[in-house]
mmCIF file of C-alpha atoms in Angstrom:
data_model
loop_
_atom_site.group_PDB
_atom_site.id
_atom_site.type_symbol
_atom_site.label_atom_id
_atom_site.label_comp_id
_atom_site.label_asym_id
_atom_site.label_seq_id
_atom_site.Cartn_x
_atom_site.Cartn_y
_atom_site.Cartn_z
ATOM 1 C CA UNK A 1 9.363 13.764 -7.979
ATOM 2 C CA UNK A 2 6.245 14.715 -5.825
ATOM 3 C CA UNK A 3 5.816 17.758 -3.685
ATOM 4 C CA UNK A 4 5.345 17.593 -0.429
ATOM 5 C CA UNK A 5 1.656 18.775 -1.041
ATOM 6 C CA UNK A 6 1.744 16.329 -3.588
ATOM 7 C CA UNK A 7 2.641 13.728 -0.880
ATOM 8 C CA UNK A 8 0.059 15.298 1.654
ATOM 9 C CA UNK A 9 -3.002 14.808 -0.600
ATOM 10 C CA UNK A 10 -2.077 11.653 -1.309
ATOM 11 C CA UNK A 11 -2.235 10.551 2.168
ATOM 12 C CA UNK A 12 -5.441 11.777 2.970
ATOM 13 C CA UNK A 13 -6.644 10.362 -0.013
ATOM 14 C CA UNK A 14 -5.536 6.880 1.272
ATOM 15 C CA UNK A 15 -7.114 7.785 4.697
ATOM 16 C CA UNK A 16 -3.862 8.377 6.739
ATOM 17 C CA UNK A 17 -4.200 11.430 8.901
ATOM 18 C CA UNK A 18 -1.994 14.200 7.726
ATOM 19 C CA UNK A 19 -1.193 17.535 9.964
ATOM 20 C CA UNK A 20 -2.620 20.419 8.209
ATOM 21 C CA UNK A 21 0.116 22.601 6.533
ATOM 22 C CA UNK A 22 1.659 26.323 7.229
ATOM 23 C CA UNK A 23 -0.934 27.501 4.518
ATOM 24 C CA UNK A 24 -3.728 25.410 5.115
ATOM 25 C CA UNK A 25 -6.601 26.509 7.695
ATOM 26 C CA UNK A 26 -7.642 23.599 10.381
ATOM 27 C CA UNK A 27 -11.120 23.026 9.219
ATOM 28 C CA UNK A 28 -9.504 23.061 5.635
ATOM 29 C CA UNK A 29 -9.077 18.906 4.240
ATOM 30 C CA UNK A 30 -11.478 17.641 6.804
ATOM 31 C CA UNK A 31 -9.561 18.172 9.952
ATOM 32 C CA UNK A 32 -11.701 18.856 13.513
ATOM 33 C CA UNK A 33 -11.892 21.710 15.045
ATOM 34 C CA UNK A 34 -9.490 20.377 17.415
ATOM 35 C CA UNK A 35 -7.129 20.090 15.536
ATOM 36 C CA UNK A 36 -3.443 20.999 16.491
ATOM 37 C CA UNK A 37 -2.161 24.302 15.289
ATOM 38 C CA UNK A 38 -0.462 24.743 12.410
ATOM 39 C CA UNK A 39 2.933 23.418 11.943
ATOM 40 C CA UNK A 40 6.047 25.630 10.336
ATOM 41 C CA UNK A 41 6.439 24.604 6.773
ATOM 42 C CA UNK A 42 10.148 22.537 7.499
ATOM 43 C CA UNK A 43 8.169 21.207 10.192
ATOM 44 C CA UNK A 44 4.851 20.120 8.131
ATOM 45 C CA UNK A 45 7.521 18.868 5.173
ATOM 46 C CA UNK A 46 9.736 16.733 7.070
ATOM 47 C CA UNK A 47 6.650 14.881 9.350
ATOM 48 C CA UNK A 48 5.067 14.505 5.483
ATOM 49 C CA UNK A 49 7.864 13.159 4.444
ATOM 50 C CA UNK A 50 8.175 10.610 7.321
ATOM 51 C CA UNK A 51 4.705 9.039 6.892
ATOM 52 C CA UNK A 52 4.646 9.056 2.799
ATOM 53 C CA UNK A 53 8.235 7.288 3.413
ATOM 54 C CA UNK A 54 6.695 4.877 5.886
ATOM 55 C CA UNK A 55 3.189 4.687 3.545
ATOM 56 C CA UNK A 56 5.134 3.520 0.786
ATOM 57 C CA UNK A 57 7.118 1.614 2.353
ATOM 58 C CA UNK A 58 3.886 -0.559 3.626
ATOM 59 C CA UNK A 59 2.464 -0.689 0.199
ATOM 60 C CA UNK A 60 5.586 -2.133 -1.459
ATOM 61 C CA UNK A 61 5.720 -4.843 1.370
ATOM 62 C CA UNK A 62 1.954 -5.838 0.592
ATOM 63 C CA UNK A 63 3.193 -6.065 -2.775
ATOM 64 C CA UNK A 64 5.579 -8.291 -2.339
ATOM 65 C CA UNK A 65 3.484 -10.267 0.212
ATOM 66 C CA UNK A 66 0.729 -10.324 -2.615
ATOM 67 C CA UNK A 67 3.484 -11.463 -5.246
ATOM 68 C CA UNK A 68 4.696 -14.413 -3.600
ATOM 69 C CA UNK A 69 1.291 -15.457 -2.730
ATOM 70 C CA UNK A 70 0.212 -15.690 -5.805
ATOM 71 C CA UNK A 71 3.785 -17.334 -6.980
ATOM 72 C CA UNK A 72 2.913 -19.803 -4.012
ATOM 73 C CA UNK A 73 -0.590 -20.632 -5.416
ATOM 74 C CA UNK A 74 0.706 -20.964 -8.624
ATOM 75 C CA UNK A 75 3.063 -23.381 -7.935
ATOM 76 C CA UNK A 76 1.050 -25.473 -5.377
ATOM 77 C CA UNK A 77 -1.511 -25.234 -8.484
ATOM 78 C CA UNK A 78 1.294 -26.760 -11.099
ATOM 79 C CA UNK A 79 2.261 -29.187 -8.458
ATOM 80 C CA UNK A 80 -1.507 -30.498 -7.730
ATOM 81 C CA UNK A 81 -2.063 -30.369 -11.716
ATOM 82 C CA UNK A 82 0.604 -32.906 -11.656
ATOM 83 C CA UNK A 83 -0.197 -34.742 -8.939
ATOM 84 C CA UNK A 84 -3.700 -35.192 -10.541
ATOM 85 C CA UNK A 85 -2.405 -36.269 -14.191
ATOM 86 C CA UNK A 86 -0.132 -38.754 -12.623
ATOM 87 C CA UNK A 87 -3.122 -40.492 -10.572
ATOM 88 C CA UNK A 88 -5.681 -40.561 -13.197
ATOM 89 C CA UNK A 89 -6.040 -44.163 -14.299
ATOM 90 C CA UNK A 90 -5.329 -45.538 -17.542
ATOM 91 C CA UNK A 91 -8.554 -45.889 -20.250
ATOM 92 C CA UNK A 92 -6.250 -47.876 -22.651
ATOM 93 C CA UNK A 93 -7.502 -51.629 -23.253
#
């Protein structure tokens, strides 16, 4: 099971904007200047927890989108392979 620093890091790494933690100074991770105080550490865990919950959540949909386009493709593929040996004419004299 990740941490919730764990979870944090990965976030940023993916580009998603992540309050900076309890410990954590604002110019620390690339946050501005103006950057919104530090929350409390139940505070910083549970709105961590909200948007790795909702990040994952989005990555397993585009997986499944992803998976059922390629199923898709694959079967119009089958069905046009077919389609196409079915047409071809005969070469038999």
């Amino acid at each position: 099971m990740l941490t919730v620093a764990q979870k944090a890091n990965i976030l940023r790494k993916a580009g998603i904007p992540v309050p900076p933690g309890p410990d954590e100074h604002p110019l620390e991770n690339g946050a501005s200047s103006t950057a919104e105080p530090a929350l409390t550490a139940e505070a910083w865990a549970a709105t961590v927890n909200v948007v790795f919950v909702t990040y994952a959540a989005a990555r397993a949909a585009k997986s499944l989108r992803d998976a059922e386009e390629a199923r898709q493709l694959q079967a119009l593929r089958q069905l046009s392979a077919g389609f196409s040996h079915a047409r071809r004419p005969s070469h038999r004299a």
